[in-house]
JSON list of C-alpha atoms in Angstrom, two decimals:
[
{"chain": "A", "resi": 1, "resn": "UNK", "atom": "CA", "xyz": [102.73, 121.06, 34.14]},
{"chain": "A", "resi": 2, "resn": "UNK", "atom": "CA", "xyz": [105.65, 123.25, 35.19]},
{"chain": "A", "resi": 3, "resn": "UNK", "atom": "CA", "xyz": [107.40, 125.86, 33.06]},
{"chain": "A", "resi": 4, "resn": "UNK", "atom": "CA", "xyz": [110.90, 127.24, 33.60]},
{"chain": "A", "resi": 5, "resn": "UNK", "atom": "CA", "xyz": [110.51, 130.71, 32.13]},
{"chain": "A", "resi": 6, "resn": "UNK", "atom": "CA", "xyz": [114.19, 131.64, 31.59]},
{"chain": "A", "resi": 7, "resn": "UNK", "atom": "CA", "xyz": [114.88, 128.56, 29.44]},
{"chain": "A", "resi": 8, "resn": "UNK", "atom": "CA", "xyz": [111.36, 127.74, 28.24]},
{"chain": "A", "resi": 9, "resn": "UNK", "atom": "CA", "xyz": [111.55, 124.14, 29.48]},
{"chain": "A", "resi": 10, "resn": "UNK", "atom": "CA", "xyz": [108.19, 122.51, 30.14]},
{"chain": "A", "resi": 11, "resn": "UNK", "atom": "CA", "xyz": [107.68, 119.44, 32.29]},
{"chain": "A", "resi": 12, "resn": "UNK", "atom": "CA", "xyz": [104.48, 117.47, 32.67]},
{"chain": "A", "resi": 13, "resn": "UNK", "atom": "CA", "xyz": [103.99, 114.70, 35.20]},
{"chain": "A", "resi": 14, "resn": "UNK", "atom": "CA", "xyz": [100.87, 112.56, 35.64]},
{"chain": "A", "resi": 15, "resn": "UNK", "atom": "CA", "xyz": [102.32, 109.55, 37.40]},
{"chain": "A", "resi": 16, "resn": "UNK", "atom": "CA", "xyz": [99.96, 109.57, 40.38]},
{"chain": "A", "resi": 17, "resn": "UNK", "atom": "CA", "xyz": [96.48, 110.81, 41.16]},
{"chain": "A", "resi": 18, "resn": "UNK", "atom": "CA", "xyz": [97.79, 113.23, 43.78]},
{"chain": "A", "resi": 19, "resn": "UNK", "atom": "CA", "xyz": [98.41, 116.76, 42.59]},
{"chain": "A", "resi": 20, "resn": "UNK", "atom": "CA", "xyz": [101.00, 117.53, 45.23]},
{"chain": "A", "resi": 21, "resn": "UNK", "atom": "CA", "xyz": [103.03, 114.42, 44.50]},
{"chain": "A", "resi": 22, "resn": "UNK", "atom": "CA", "xyz": [102.86, 115.05, 40.74]},
{"chain": "A", "resi": 23, "resn": "UNK", "atom": "CA", "xyz": [104.14, 118.59, 41.25]},
{"chain": "A", "resi": 24, "resn": "UNK", "atom": "CA", "xyz": [106.96, 117.27, 43.44]},
{"chain": "A", "resi": 25, "resn": "UNK", "atom": "CA", "xyz": [107.95, 114.72, 40.80]},
{"chain": "A", "resi": 26, "resn": "UNK", "atom": "CA", "xyz": [107.68, 117.35, 38.04]},
{"chain": "A", "resi": 27, "resn": "UNK", "atom": "CA", "xyz": [110.02, 119.67, 39.98]},
{"chain": "A", "resi": 28, "resn": "UNK", "atom": "CA", "xyz": [112.60, 116.87, 40.18]},
{"chain": "A", "resi": 29, "resn": "UNK", "atom": "CA", "xyz": [112.25, 116.19, 36.45]},
{"chain": "A", "resi": 30, "resn": "UNK", "atom": "CA", "xyz": [112.67, 119.90, 35.73]},
{"chain": "A", "resi": 31, "resn": "UNK", "atom": "CA", "xyz": [115.79, 120.09, 37.91]},
{"chain": "A", "resi": 32, "resn": "UNK", "atom": "CA", "xyz": [117.26, 117.06, 36.11]},
{"chain": "A", "resi": 33, "resn": "UNK", "atom": "CA", "xyz": [116.60, 118.65, 32.71]},
{"chain": "A", "resi": 34, "resn": "UNK", "atom": "CA", "xyz": [118.11, 121.96, 33.81]},
{"chain": "A", "resi": 35, "resn": "UNK", "atom": "CA", "xyz": [121.20, 120.18, 35.11]},
{"chain": "A", "resi": 36, "resn": "UNK", "atom": "CA", "xyz": [121.75, 118.24, 31.87]},
{"chain": "A", "resi": 37, "resn": "UNK", "atom": "CA", "xyz": [121.27, 121.46, 29.88]},
{"chain": "A", "resi": 38, "resn": "UNK", "atom": "CA", "xyz": [123.84, 123.24, 32.04]},
{"chain": "A", "resi": 39, "resn": "UNK", "atom": "CA", "xyz": [126.33, 120.36, 31.66]},
{"chain": "A", "resi": 40, "resn": "UNK", "atom": "CA", "xyz": [125.92, 120.29, 27.87]},
{"chain": "A", "resi": 41, "resn": "UNK", "atom": "CA", "xyz": [126.57, 124.01, 27.61]},
{"chain": "A", "resi": 42, "resn": "UNK", "atom": "CA", "xyz": [129.66, 123.70, 29.79]},
{"chain": "A", "resi": 43, "resn": "UNK", "atom": "CA", "xyz": [130.95, 120.76, 27.77]},
{"chain": "A", "resi": 44, "resn": "UNK", "atom": "CA", "xyz": [130.40, 122.62, 24.50]},
{"chain": "A", "resi": 45, "resn": "UNK", "atom": "CA", "xyz": [132.27, 125.65, 25.83]},
{"chain": "A", "resi": 46, "resn": "UNK", "atom": "CA", "xyz": [135.18, 123.49, 27.01]},
{"chain": "A", "resi": 47, "resn": "UNK", "atom": "CA", "xyz": [135.31, 121.73, 23.65]},
{"chain": "A", "resi": 48, "resn": "UNK", "atom": "CA", "xyz": [135.38, 125.08, 21.84]},
{"chain": "A", "resi": 49, "resn": "UNK", "atom": "CA", "xyz": [138.22, 126.31, 24.02]},
{"chain": "A", "resi": 50, "resn": "UNK", "atom": "CA", "xyz": [140.18, 123.07, 23.56]},
{"chain": "A", "resi": 51, "resn": "UNK", "atom": "CA", "xyz": [139.77, 123.27, 19.79]},
{"chain": "A", "resi": 52, "resn": "UNK", "atom": "CA", "xyz": [141.05, 126.86, 19.76]},
{"chain": "A", "resi": 53, "resn": "UNK", "atom": "CA", "xyz": [144.02, 125.83, 21.91]},
{"chain": "A", "resi": 54, "resn": "UNK", "atom": "CA", "xyz": [144.90, 122.95, 19.58]},
{"chain": "A", "resi": 55, "resn": "UNK", "atom": "CA", "xyz": [144.67, 125.18, 16.52]},
{"chain": "A", "resi": 56, "resn": "UNK", "atom": "CA", "xyz": [146.94, 127.83, 17.99]},
{"chain": "A", "resi": 57, "resn": "UNK", "atom": "CA", "xyz": [149.72, 125.63, 19.31]},
{"chain": "A", "resi": 58, "resn": "UNK", "atom": "CA", "xyz": [152.88, 125.38, 17.21]},
{"chain": "A", "resi": 59, "resn": "UNK", "atom": "CA", "xyz": [153.58, 122.30, 15.11]},
{"chain": "A", "resi": 60, "resn": "UNK", "atom": "CA", "xyz": [155.98, 119.72, 16.40]},
{"chain": "A", "resi": 61, "resn": "UNK", "atom": "CA", "xyz": [159.36, 119.41, 14.73]},
{"chain": "A", "resi": 62, "resn": "UNK", "atom": "CA", "xyz": [158.45, 116.04, 13.18]},
{"chain": "A", "resi": 63, "resn": "UNK", "atom": "CA", "xyz": [155.17, 117.40, 11.82]},
{"chain": "A", "resi": 64, "resn": "UNK", "atom": "CA", "xyz": [156.97, 120.38, 10.29]},
{"chain": "A", "resi": 65, "resn": "UNK", "atom": "CA", "xyz": [159.53, 118.09, 8.64]},
{"chain": "A", "resi": 66, "resn": "UNK", "atom": "CA", "xyz": [156.78, 115.85, 7.23]},
{"chain": "A", "resi": 67, "resn": "UNK", "atom": "CA", "xyz": [154.91, 118.88, 5.87]},
{"chain": "A", "resi": 68, "resn": "UNK", "atom": "CA", "xyz": [158.03, 120.28, 4.21]},
{"chain": "A", "resi": 69, "resn": "UNK", "atom": "CA", "xyz": [158.93, 116.88, 2.75]},
{"chain": "A", "resi": 70, "resn": "UNK", "atom": "CA", "xyz": [155.43, 116.57, 1.27]},
{"chain": "A", "resi": 71, "resn": "UNK", "atom": "CA", "xyz": [155.69, 120.07, -0.17]},
{"chain": "A", "resi": 72, "resn": "UNK", "atom": "CA", "xyz": [159.03, 119.36, -1.83]},
{"chain": "A", "resi": 73, "resn": "UNK", "atom": "CA", "xyz": [157.66, 116.07, -3.19]},
{"chain": "A", "resi": 74, "resn": "UNK", "atom": "CA", "xyz": [154.65, 117.89, -4.70]},
{"chain": "A", "resi": 75, "resn": "UNK", "atom": "CA", "xyz": [156.95, 120.55, -6.15]},
{"chain": "A", "resi": 76, "resn": "UNK", "atom": "CA", "xyz": [159.10, 117.86, -7.78]},
{"chain": "A", "resi": 77, "resn": "UNK", "atom": "CA", "xyz": [156.02, 116.22, -9.32]},
{"chain": "A", "resi": 78, "resn": "UNK", "atom": "CA", "xyz": [154.84, 119.56, -10.70]},
{"chain": "A", "resi": 79, "resn": "UNK", "atom": "CA", "xyz": [158.28, 120.35, -12.05]},
{"chain": "A", "resi": 80, "resn": "UNK", "atom": "CA", "xyz": [158.32, 117.02, -13.89]},
{"chain": "A", "resi": 81, "resn": "UNK", "atom": "CA", "xyz": [155.01, 117.92, -15.59]},
{"chain": "A", "resi": 82, "resn": "UNK", "atom": "CA", "xyz": [156.33, 121.14, -17.05]},
{"chain": "A", "resi": 83, "resn": "UNK", "atom": "CA", "xyz": [157.12, 121.09, -20.72]},
{"chain": "A", "resi": 84, "resn": "UNK", "atom": "CA", "xyz": [160.73, 121.54, -21.62]},
{"chain": "A", "resi": 85, "resn": "UNK", "atom": "CA", "xyz": [161.33, 124.45, -23.92]},
{"chain": "A", "resi": 86, "resn": "UNK", "atom": "CA", "xyz": [164.48, 124.53, -25.93]},
{"chain": "A", "resi": 87, "resn": "UNK", "atom": "CA", "xyz": [165.49, 127.71, -27.65]},
{"chain": "A", "resi": 88, "resn": "UNK", "atom": "CA", "xyz": [167.22, 127.29, -30.98]},
{"chain": "A", "resi": 89, "resn": "UNK", "atom": "CA", "xyz": [169.70, 129.91, -31.86]}
]
């Protein structure tokens, strides 16, 4: 059994009856696990940065026009719901 102290990853290998060969195979398994862990962290960081970039970019002209059209449509629906008050003199 091998332990990578900085990350806490443990690897156990009992494929053969030779201790040296098992340790060799366990080292390779540990390196593979460390590499996948490093790739996942890098991918998560890139995804976070990409999400922040998408959120901060300005809207396209067409998207702005659609948003404003939807807003005016909603405002018209709300205005139609209002009760009409007539003041008698």
